[in-house]
C-alpha cells in the first residue's frame, strides 16, 4: 500500500473543530488580518512537529498509514530516493530537508516520531514558492537521478506537458513549452503558441522560433504564479496541499479557472486541499466543481480566532440558491459586515450616506462594509440566512411597509435570529388599526381623481407610469398605503402606535432597520422621482452630504451602531497575519 499522512480534523483556537475531507477542499475565508495565512502555516507546523500548539489552528488530528517498507516503496514509486556515492540512500522530507533512509525508517516505526516524516506528504504553495517554480532548472540525467524540480517531472511526463500547455492556452491564450534544447545546461519553460517539435531532435528553424518565445520566469506575475502553482501541484507527490491566495496577480476569470482545476483534481484523487483566499472567484470556482467543499470563515476577537464552519451539505444548499450564486453576496465573506437593502438604488444612496461618516473615526480602522441588494423585501430573508450561516455580521435597511405582510416580516425576523412570538401580538394590533378603516372608493371621488390624473398627462400615449397612477385611484383606501408613504407618523395614536414602536425596537435589536418616514425617497422629499433616477439626482446635487439627509444619517448611525454592538469585542490588531 501507499504510505501517507491524512489530516482528519483541525481545532481552531476558539475550540471550533473542522473536519477535513480526505478528498476535497477546505476554503478558509474572512476579512483581512483574521489568520488565514497563519492557519496554513500552523497546519504544516502541526504535521512536522510535536508538542507546541499552533497560533490559529491549535491542534490537528493526523493519521499515518503504511509500514516502513510501504514508506520506502512510496519513495521509490515517487522517484524520491536520492542515491549517494556511499550507498546511504536519502530522501527529501520537506521542512526537515534531506535525511538518511535509515533514520526515516526509525522515525516512521515510532508513533511519537512520525511527524518528522510529515513534511513529505504536504506542500505549502505560497506566492514565493509559486514564482520560484517558474524559473529554469539545471538539466538532469533522469535515468540516474531523481527529479528535484517541476521541470524535471514535466520532462519525464509528456502527457503532463500537453495538459499544462492546454491549460495555459485556455487561461492566457498562450501555450507553455518546455525548452530542453536552447539553454545549454539549463531547462526552462517558455510561453507562446508554438507546437511541440516533431522529433526528439528539433530542427534549427524550430529552435530559432522557440528562442523568440519569452521565458516563463520573465513574463507577468499572474502567468508565473498560476502556472507555477499548477507545476508544483501536478508534479508533486503530496496528498495534502496548502495553498495561500491562489488568486494572487490573477484577473477574476483566471482565478475562477484555477480554483476549478484544483477542486476537480481533489474530486478525482485522494488529495486534501486547504486554501486561504480573499477572492470570491476562488470560492465560485471550487463550488462549480463536484469536489467536497467545506467553508471556514475566520474572524478575530483580540487573540482569539473565531470560526464559522459550513460543511459540504450546507455549502451546496446555499450554492443551489440563485440569489447567492448570481449576486455579489459571497463578497460578504471577506468583509467586516454586510448591509442588505431592497434594491441597488438603496445600496448606492445608503453607501454614499455612510461615506459622510468617513472622517469621524480617525483613531481606528474603518470597517469594510458591503452594501448588497436582493431583489426586494420578499428575498431579504434568504440573504440574511446565508450570511448568518457563515457568521457574517449583517444588518438590513428596508422600507416601512415591510410591516405590511406578516409572512414576509416573520421570515425576515426569524432569519435574523428573532422569535416571531415577540412581535406577533403587536403586529395584529397594528394591522387591525390600519385595516379597520378600509373602504371602497366613491364613484364621484374616482371620477374627480381620474380627471385630474388625465389632465396631468401630457403625452399622447399612456406610459407605464401613467397607468400605475390611474390604477392607484381605483385601489381600496388602506391605512397601510398611508404608512407606506409616510412611515411611523401615519400610524394611529394610542395602542397601535405603541405596538408599532415595540415592533420597531424588536426589529432593530436583530439589526433590521425600517426607513422611519416610509421609503428611501421620502428621506429627501426635495427631489422627485423614484429609484435609480432619484438617487442620481440626490448624489449629483450633493444632498446625501447636506442637511437634507440628516434623517438618513440618523438611520445609518443606528445601523452602524447595531453592527458594533453585535461584534463589540472584535478588534483588528496591527501587524496580525492575514
XYZ file of C-alpha atoms in Angstrom:
578
model
C 0.000 0.000 0.000
C 0.990 3.626 -0.411
C 2.201 5.286 2.786
C 0.504 8.586 3.552
C -0.429 11.110 6.215
C -4.030 12.304 6.477
C -5.294 15.367 8.336
C -8.621 14.326 9.843
C -9.616 17.282 11.974
C -8.410 20.764 12.867
C -9.191 22.615 16.087
C -9.304 26.409 15.875
C -8.139 28.332 18.932
C -11.760 29.218 19.798
C -12.458 25.479 20.196
C -14.274 25.048 16.867
C -13.414 21.827 15.023
C -13.163 21.422 11.256
C -13.407 18.016 9.616
C -11.013 17.852 6.669
C -12.150 15.722 3.704
C -9.562 13.189 2.563
C -10.596 14.081 -0.970
C -11.877 17.644 -1.185
C -11.294 21.335 -0.486
C -11.374 23.416 2.691
C -11.842 27.118 1.910
C -10.529 29.413 4.652
C -12.033 32.869 4.161
C -12.638 36.046 6.132
C -11.649 39.723 6.279
C -8.040 40.876 6.358
C -5.923 40.037 9.413
C -8.110 37.208 10.668
C -5.489 34.454 10.432
C -5.990 32.729 7.075
C -2.304 32.571 6.112
C -1.265 31.715 9.646
C -3.736 28.840 9.693
C -1.967 27.239 6.736
C 1.434 27.697 8.372
C 0.031 26.117 11.525
C -1.056 23.004 9.636
C 2.460 22.468 8.279
C 3.901 23.041 11.747
C 1.495 20.579 13.372
C 2.254 17.957 10.720
C 6.007 18.214 11.210
C 6.480 18.892 14.930
C 5.046 17.748 18.231
C 4.023 19.319 21.488
C 3.597 23.019 20.725
C 0.143 24.161 19.516
C -0.327 26.444 16.541
C -1.409 30.072 16.724
C -4.723 29.898 14.834
C -5.005 26.123 14.446
C -4.448 24.873 17.971
C -4.464 21.150 17.218
C -4.511 18.807 14.240
C -5.656 15.200 14.306
C -3.330 13.379 11.901
C -3.310 9.719 10.920
C -0.400 7.896 9.298
C -0.821 4.849 7.099
C 1.668 2.210 5.925
C 4.625 0.254 7.268
C 8.278 1.213 6.984
C 8.541 -0.922 3.833
C 5.425 0.782 2.426
C 7.053 4.148 3.034
C 10.257 3.188 1.210
C 8.213 1.732 -1.653
C 6.293 5.020 -1.791
C 9.588 6.928 -2.033
C 10.669 4.622 -4.851
C 7.361 4.988 -6.692
C 7.652 8.769 -6.431
C 11.264 8.631 -7.622
C 12.141 10.454 -4.422
C 15.103 8.337 -3.294
C 18.393 10.178 -3.612
C 21.338 7.869 -4.317
C 24.702 8.748 -2.780
C 28.235 7.662 -3.593
C 28.488 5.882 -0.241
C 25.322 3.880 -0.897
C 23.447 5.529 2.013
C 20.176 6.391 0.315
C 18.365 9.584 1.291
C 15.004 11.297 0.789
C 13.828 14.895 0.998
C 11.275 15.396 3.766
C 10.158 18.952 3.063
C 10.761 21.207 6.048
C 13.141 18.655 7.589
C 15.277 18.574 4.465
C 17.298 15.632 3.170
C 17.565 12.728 5.618
C 19.038 9.232 5.523
C 16.606 6.446 4.703
C 17.842 4.529 7.762
C 16.785 7.425 10.025
C 13.481 7.813 8.234
C 12.702 4.128 8.813
C 13.290 4.580 12.534
C 11.081 7.646 12.770
C 8.246 6.044 10.809
C 8.298 2.982 13.061
C 7.618 5.141 16.124
C 4.173 6.805 16.560
C 5.892 9.582 18.512
C 8.383 10.408 15.738
C 6.309 10.087 12.567
C 5.828 13.845 12.490
C 9.473 14.086 11.400
C 8.394 12.495 8.095
C 5.162 14.518 7.856
C 6.623 17.166 5.588
C 6.957 14.638 2.781
C 3.168 14.421 2.447
C 2.336 18.144 2.367
C 3.062 21.012 0.029
C 2.817 24.656 1.146
C 2.346 26.693 -2.016
C 2.717 30.319 -1.020
C 3.301 33.112 -3.524
C 7.092 32.991 -3.319
C 7.338 29.255 -3.963
C 4.966 29.519 -6.936
C 7.064 32.203 -8.575
C 10.200 30.178 -7.842
C 8.744 27.162 -9.653
C 8.598 29.185 -12.875
C 12.381 29.633 -13.007
C 14.797 27.499 -15.091
C 16.426 24.423 -13.563
C 19.666 22.572 -14.235
C 19.345 19.827 -16.808
C 19.461 16.336 -15.371
C 20.043 12.717 -16.340
C 16.727 11.323 -15.129
C 17.890 7.741 -15.667
C 20.493 8.146 -12.947
C 18.982 10.857 -10.753
C 15.650 11.641 -9.072
C 13.754 14.760 -10.234
C 14.305 17.751 -7.965
C 12.313 20.440 -9.809
C 8.891 20.557 -11.511
C 10.694 20.929 -14.842
C 12.296 17.518 -14.400
C 8.917 15.895 -13.752
C 7.356 17.543 -16.813
C 10.269 16.465 -18.989
C 9.675 12.879 -17.900
C 5.900 13.124 -18.461
C 4.922 14.333 -21.972
C 1.212 13.919 -21.179
C 1.539 16.395 -18.312
C 3.371 18.806 -20.596
C 0.491 18.636 -23.063
C -2.025 19.182 -20.274
C -0.209 22.244 -18.928
C 0.098 23.626 -22.448
C -3.665 23.293 -22.960
C -4.396 24.929 -19.614
C -2.089 27.849 -20.390
C -3.697 28.392 -23.795
C -7.149 28.409 -22.257
C -6.200 30.739 -19.400
C -3.896 33.159 -21.203
C -4.323 32.420 -24.912
C -0.677 31.416 -24.954
C 0.813 27.964 -24.512
C 3.519 26.619 -22.209
C 6.500 24.897 -23.855
C 9.347 23.039 -22.173
C 12.641 24.115 -23.723
C 15.280 21.449 -23.119
C 17.460 22.406 -26.103
C 18.320 26.078 -26.333
C 19.562 26.802 -22.814
C 22.758 24.804 -22.654
C 22.902 23.100 -19.254
C 19.541 24.543 -18.185
C 15.948 23.617 -18.956
C 13.270 26.269 -18.948
C 9.624 26.907 -19.749
C 8.694 29.346 -22.483
C 5.354 30.990 -23.171
C 3.962 31.137 -26.682
C 1.811 29.438 -29.277
C 4.403 27.010 -30.602
C 3.583 23.366 -31.268
C 5.842 20.684 -29.742
C 8.696 19.512 -32.006
C 8.020 16.686 -34.416
C 11.036 14.675 -33.215
C 13.376 14.423 -30.212
C 15.920 16.335 -32.294
C 14.168 19.552 -33.374
C 15.345 21.448 -36.430
C 17.416 24.627 -36.310
C 14.421 26.551 -37.648
C 12.247 25.246 -34.793
C 14.880 26.195 -32.195
C 15.156 29.692 -33.684
C 11.409 30.124 -33.325
C 11.472 28.688 -29.798
C 14.154 31.149 -28.663
C 11.890 34.045 -29.669
C 9.248 32.965 -27.131
C 9.656 34.658 -23.710
C 10.849 32.621 -20.764
C 8.153 31.870 -18.190
C 10.037 33.470 -15.299
C 10.336 36.734 -17.284
C 6.640 37.247 -18.085
C 3.930 38.773 -15.895
C 3.472 37.670 -12.292
C -0.064 36.443 -12.975
C 1.094 33.907 -15.561
C 4.088 32.928 -13.411
C 2.013 32.499 -10.255
C -0.767 30.437 -11.820
C 1.455 28.158 -13.875
C 3.994 27.914 -11.039
C 1.230 26.735 -8.717
C 0.000 24.151 -11.211
C 3.563 22.953 -11.792
C 4.049 22.340 -8.089
C 0.592 20.836 -7.685
C 0.578 18.461 -10.653
C 4.191 17.311 -10.276
C 4.051 16.873 -6.505
C 3.520 13.533 -4.774
C 1.944 15.202 -1.733
C -1.653 14.309 -0.829
C -2.100 17.449 1.279
C -1.847 20.838 -0.435
C -1.859 24.125 1.488
C -2.354 27.000 -0.938
C -2.202 30.627 0.146
C -4.035 33.157 -2.031
C -4.060 31.282 -5.344
C -5.746 34.352 -6.829
C -2.589 36.460 -6.398
C -1.853 38.566 -9.516
C -4.747 36.964 -11.440
C -7.752 38.518 -13.120
C -11.124 37.106 -11.962
C -11.617 34.627 -14.851
C -8.202 33.037 -14.310
C -8.750 32.912 -10.535
C -12.033 31.070 -11.002
C -10.445 28.748 -13.563
C -7.507 27.700 -11.389
C -9.830 27.089 -8.442
C -11.956 24.780 -10.566
C -8.853 22.937 -11.811
C -7.591 22.363 -8.272
C -11.001 21.283 -6.987
C -11.551 18.906 -9.910
C -8.210 17.267 -9.127
C -9.206 16.878 -5.467
C -12.507 15.304 -6.534
C -10.811 12.616 -8.616
C -7.787 11.855 -6.413
C -7.207 11.381 -2.712
C -5.962 14.902 -2.116
C -6.919 17.318 0.625
C -6.576 20.932 -0.418
C -6.700 23.761 2.136
C -6.968 27.184 0.534
C -6.634 30.567 2.218
C -8.248 33.163 -0.006
C -9.564 36.709 -0.264
C -11.370 36.025 -3.531
C -14.996 35.200 -4.261
C -13.771 33.933 -7.642
C -11.829 31.184 -5.873
C -14.934 30.282 -3.887
C -17.041 30.262 -7.059
C -14.505 28.121 -8.903
C -14.419 25.499 -6.162
C -18.202 25.380 -5.858
C -18.579 24.978 -9.622
C -16.694 21.679 -9.338
C -18.006 18.412 -7.926
C -15.439 18.358 -5.121
C -16.449 18.185 -1.482
C -16.179 21.740 -0.155
C -16.001 22.950 3.446
C -16.136 26.680 4.163
C -14.408 28.128 7.225
C -14.885 31.844 7.858
C -12.451 33.324 10.363
C -12.972 36.475 12.370
C -10.724 37.923 15.034
C -11.557 38.732 18.645
C -8.344 40.067 20.144
C -6.129 36.956 20.388
C -8.934 34.512 19.571
C -9.766 33.478 16.020
C -13.459 32.653 15.847
C -14.544 30.231 13.141
C -17.867 29.565 11.453
C -17.882 26.250 9.619
C -20.181 25.201 6.781
C -19.782 21.567 5.779
C -20.295 20.327 2.234
C -24.065 19.785 2.617
C -24.585 23.307 3.982
C -22.351 24.858 1.332
C -24.126 23.035 -1.511
C -27.532 24.045 -0.156
C -26.532 27.695 -0.165
C -24.925 27.374 -3.592
C -28.165 25.993 -5.035
C -29.904 29.306 -4.268
C -29.681 31.573 -7.355
C -29.731 34.622 -5.072
C -26.386 33.583 -3.622
C -24.946 32.110 -6.784
C -25.601 35.051 -9.112
C -25.183 38.023 -6.800
C -22.275 39.652 -5.004
C -23.457 38.226 -1.686
C -20.397 35.968 -1.426
C -18.261 39.116 -1.257
C -19.613 39.450 2.277
C -17.440 36.516 3.361
C -14.420 38.814 3.061
C -15.825 41.965 4.682
C -16.354 43.010 8.280
C -20.119 43.269 7.806
C -22.891 43.388 5.210
C -25.852 45.756 4.920
C -28.719 44.285 2.898
C -31.039 46.695 1.082
C -34.075 46.153 -1.117
C -32.610 47.419 -4.394
C -29.374 48.584 -5.992
C -30.501 52.209 -5.770
C -30.912 51.890 -1.989
C -27.396 50.440 -1.737
C -25.928 53.341 -3.664
C -27.683 56.001 -1.596
C -27.028 54.496 1.838
C -23.395 53.741 0.932
C -22.994 57.407 -0.006
C -24.559 58.459 3.300
C -22.236 56.111 5.160
C -19.245 57.695 3.410
C -20.121 61.014 5.032
C -19.023 59.424 8.330
C -15.597 58.572 6.929
C -13.624 61.190 8.823
C -15.329 60.643 12.174
C -13.468 57.502 13.361
C -9.902 58.615 12.733
C -8.475 56.638 15.670
C -9.419 53.188 14.375
C -9.610 51.229 11.142
C -12.701 51.963 9.094
C -14.742 48.745 8.903
C -15.118 47.228 5.460
C -18.865 47.006 4.833
C -20.579 45.552 1.767
C -23.895 47.051 0.662
C -25.860 44.494 -1.334
C -29.404 44.174 -2.661
C -31.543 41.109 -3.021
C -34.387 41.957 -5.399
C -36.981 43.238 -2.939
C -38.117 42.699 0.609
C -39.508 39.233 -0.154
C -35.946 37.925 -0.773
C -34.229 39.599 2.166
C -34.623 36.646 4.493
C -32.666 34.374 2.125
C -29.739 36.809 2.021
C -29.710 37.172 5.792
C -29.895 33.397 6.328
C -26.904 32.795 4.063
C -24.775 35.434 5.777
C -25.756 34.426 9.308
C -24.855 30.809 8.489
C -21.289 31.968 7.798
C -21.260 34.229 10.896
C -21.058 37.374 8.786
C -22.413 40.357 10.762
C -25.423 41.550 8.762
C -27.884 44.422 9.064
C -30.971 45.206 6.995
C -32.416 48.512 5.788
C -35.936 48.195 4.399
C -38.989 50.321 3.648
C -41.536 50.836 6.386
C -44.152 48.818 4.525
C -42.141 45.677 5.275
C -44.535 45.562 8.222
C -47.463 45.175 5.814
C -47.222 41.407 5.187
C -46.898 39.176 8.225
C -45.405 36.237 6.297
C -42.627 38.419 4.826
C -41.936 40.125 8.140
C -41.909 36.830 10.018
C -39.418 35.178 7.630
C -37.086 38.161 7.825
C -37.256 38.349 11.619
C -36.605 34.618 12.007
C -33.674 34.725 9.546
C -32.020 37.326 11.786
C -32.484 35.155 14.870
C -35.698 36.727 16.138
C -38.602 34.964 17.830
C -41.781 35.872 15.898
C -43.824 35.350 19.052
C -42.256 38.541 20.417
C -43.894 40.708 17.768
C -46.953 38.796 16.544
C -49.428 40.231 19.062
C -48.220 43.780 18.440
C -48.392 43.230 14.678
C -52.035 42.140 14.976
C -52.815 45.297 16.945
C -51.108 47.439 14.308
C -52.679 45.616 11.372
C -56.167 45.860 12.860
C -55.783 49.612 13.321
C -54.544 50.157 9.758
C -57.153 47.959 8.054
C -60.230 48.759 10.142
C -60.919 51.876 8.107
C -60.731 50.194 4.722
C -63.409 51.494 2.401
C -64.200 51.303 -1.272
C -63.593 54.499 -3.237
C -66.687 56.566 -4.095
C -67.893 56.939 -7.677
C -67.595 60.718 -7.591
C -64.200 60.614 -5.911
C -62.832 58.218 -8.529
C -64.186 60.366 -11.376
C -62.601 63.531 -9.981
C -59.282 61.795 -9.369
C -59.239 60.291 -12.852
C -59.999 63.693 -14.390
C -57.096 65.254 -12.521
C -54.783 62.391 -13.461
C -55.691 62.596 -17.165
C -55.285 66.378 -17.156
C -51.751 65.947 -15.745
C -50.716 63.565 -18.552
C -49.064 65.473 -21.398
C -48.046 62.505 -23.574
C -50.395 61.369 -26.365
C -49.944 57.736 -25.254
C -50.130 56.340 -21.750
C -46.835 55.216 -20.219
C -46.423 52.525 -17.589
C -46.031 55.269 -15.005
C -49.275 56.909 -16.147
C -51.145 53.615 -15.982
C -49.866 52.898 -12.481
C -51.066 56.304 -11.246
C -54.514 55.599 -12.712
C -54.638 52.191 -11.054
C -53.894 53.762 -7.677
C -57.088 55.783 -7.993
C -59.128 52.557 -8.020
C -57.458 50.969 -5.013
C -59.281 50.483 -1.738
C -58.104 53.150 0.677
C -55.984 51.475 3.315
C -54.017 52.617 6.328
C -51.042 50.626 5.053
C -50.966 52.830 1.938
C -50.584 55.902 4.112
C -47.881 54.200 6.174
C -46.008 53.254 3.020
C -45.670 56.903 2.047
C -45.337 58.487 5.486
C -43.921 55.859 7.808
C -44.485 55.868 11.542
C -46.177 59.258 11.513
C -49.173 57.699 9.723
C -49.749 55.105 12.453
C -52.812 55.913 14.604
C -52.083 57.193 18.104
C -52.561 55.116 21.225
C -52.184 51.349 21.377
C -51.383 50.927 17.652
C -48.581 53.478 17.884
C -47.101 51.877 20.998
C -47.360 48.436 19.361
C -45.566 49.799 16.297
C -42.750 51.219 18.415
C -42.289 47.865 20.164
C -42.060 46.102 16.784
C -39.510 48.640 15.520
C -37.410 48.151 18.654
C -37.552 44.337 18.376
C -36.511 44.501 14.728
C -33.664 46.892 15.460
C -32.458 44.535 18.181
C -31.989 41.960 15.387
C -30.314 44.603 13.153
C -33.402 45.105 10.964
C -33.955 48.822 10.439
C -37.046 50.397 8.890
C -36.948 53.676 6.986
C -38.941 55.681 9.564
C -40.564 58.044 7.052
C -41.750 55.372 4.620
C -39.459 54.750 1.629
C -35.914 55.795 0.808
C -37.177 58.587 -1.470
C -39.087 60.115 1.472
C -35.781 60.787 3.238
C -35.066 63.614 0.760
C -38.508 64.829 -0.388
C -36.973 67.858 -2.106
C -36.094 65.555 -5.017
C -38.840 63.907 -7.029
C -38.734 60.604 -8.836
C -38.014 57.082 -7.724
C -35.199 54.535 -7.556
C -32.078 55.000 -9.666
C -33.186 58.349 -11.128
C -33.880 59.719 -7.654
C -30.512 58.571 -6.319
C -28.675 60.018 -9.314
C -30.290 63.411 -8.740
C -29.624 63.363 -4.975
C -25.951 62.467 -5.454
C -25.463 64.953 -8.283
C -26.758 67.744 -6.060
C -24.702 66.502 -3.106
C -27.802 66.201 -0.959
C -26.556 62.985 0.664
C -23.984 65.177 2.438
C -26.268 68.057 3.351
C -28.921 68.754 5.995
C -31.465 67.258 3.569
C -30.130 63.813 4.504
C -29.972 64.318 8.266
C -32.726 61.740 8.721
C -30.798 59.244 6.612
C -27.673 59.841 8.680
C -29.582 59.174 11.896
C -30.804 55.915 10.378
C -27.328 54.961 9.147
C -25.807 55.718 12.539
C -28.328 53.348 14.136
C -27.427 50.658 11.592
C -23.682 51.011 12.216
C -24.195 51.084 15.989
C -26.176 47.854 15.811
C -23.320 46.187 13.940
C -20.843 47.474 16.526
C -22.962 46.117 19.383
C -23.166 42.716 17.750
C -19.383 42.453 17.481
C -18.338 44.746 20.278
C -15.199 42.906 21.315
C -13.914 42.180 17.827
C -10.852 44.222 17.012
C -8.226 44.191 14.342
C -4.730 44.198 15.737
C -1.963 45.908 13.863
C 0.507 43.529 12.258
C -1.719 40.455 12.500
C -1.279 37.830 9.824
C -3.777 37.684 7.011
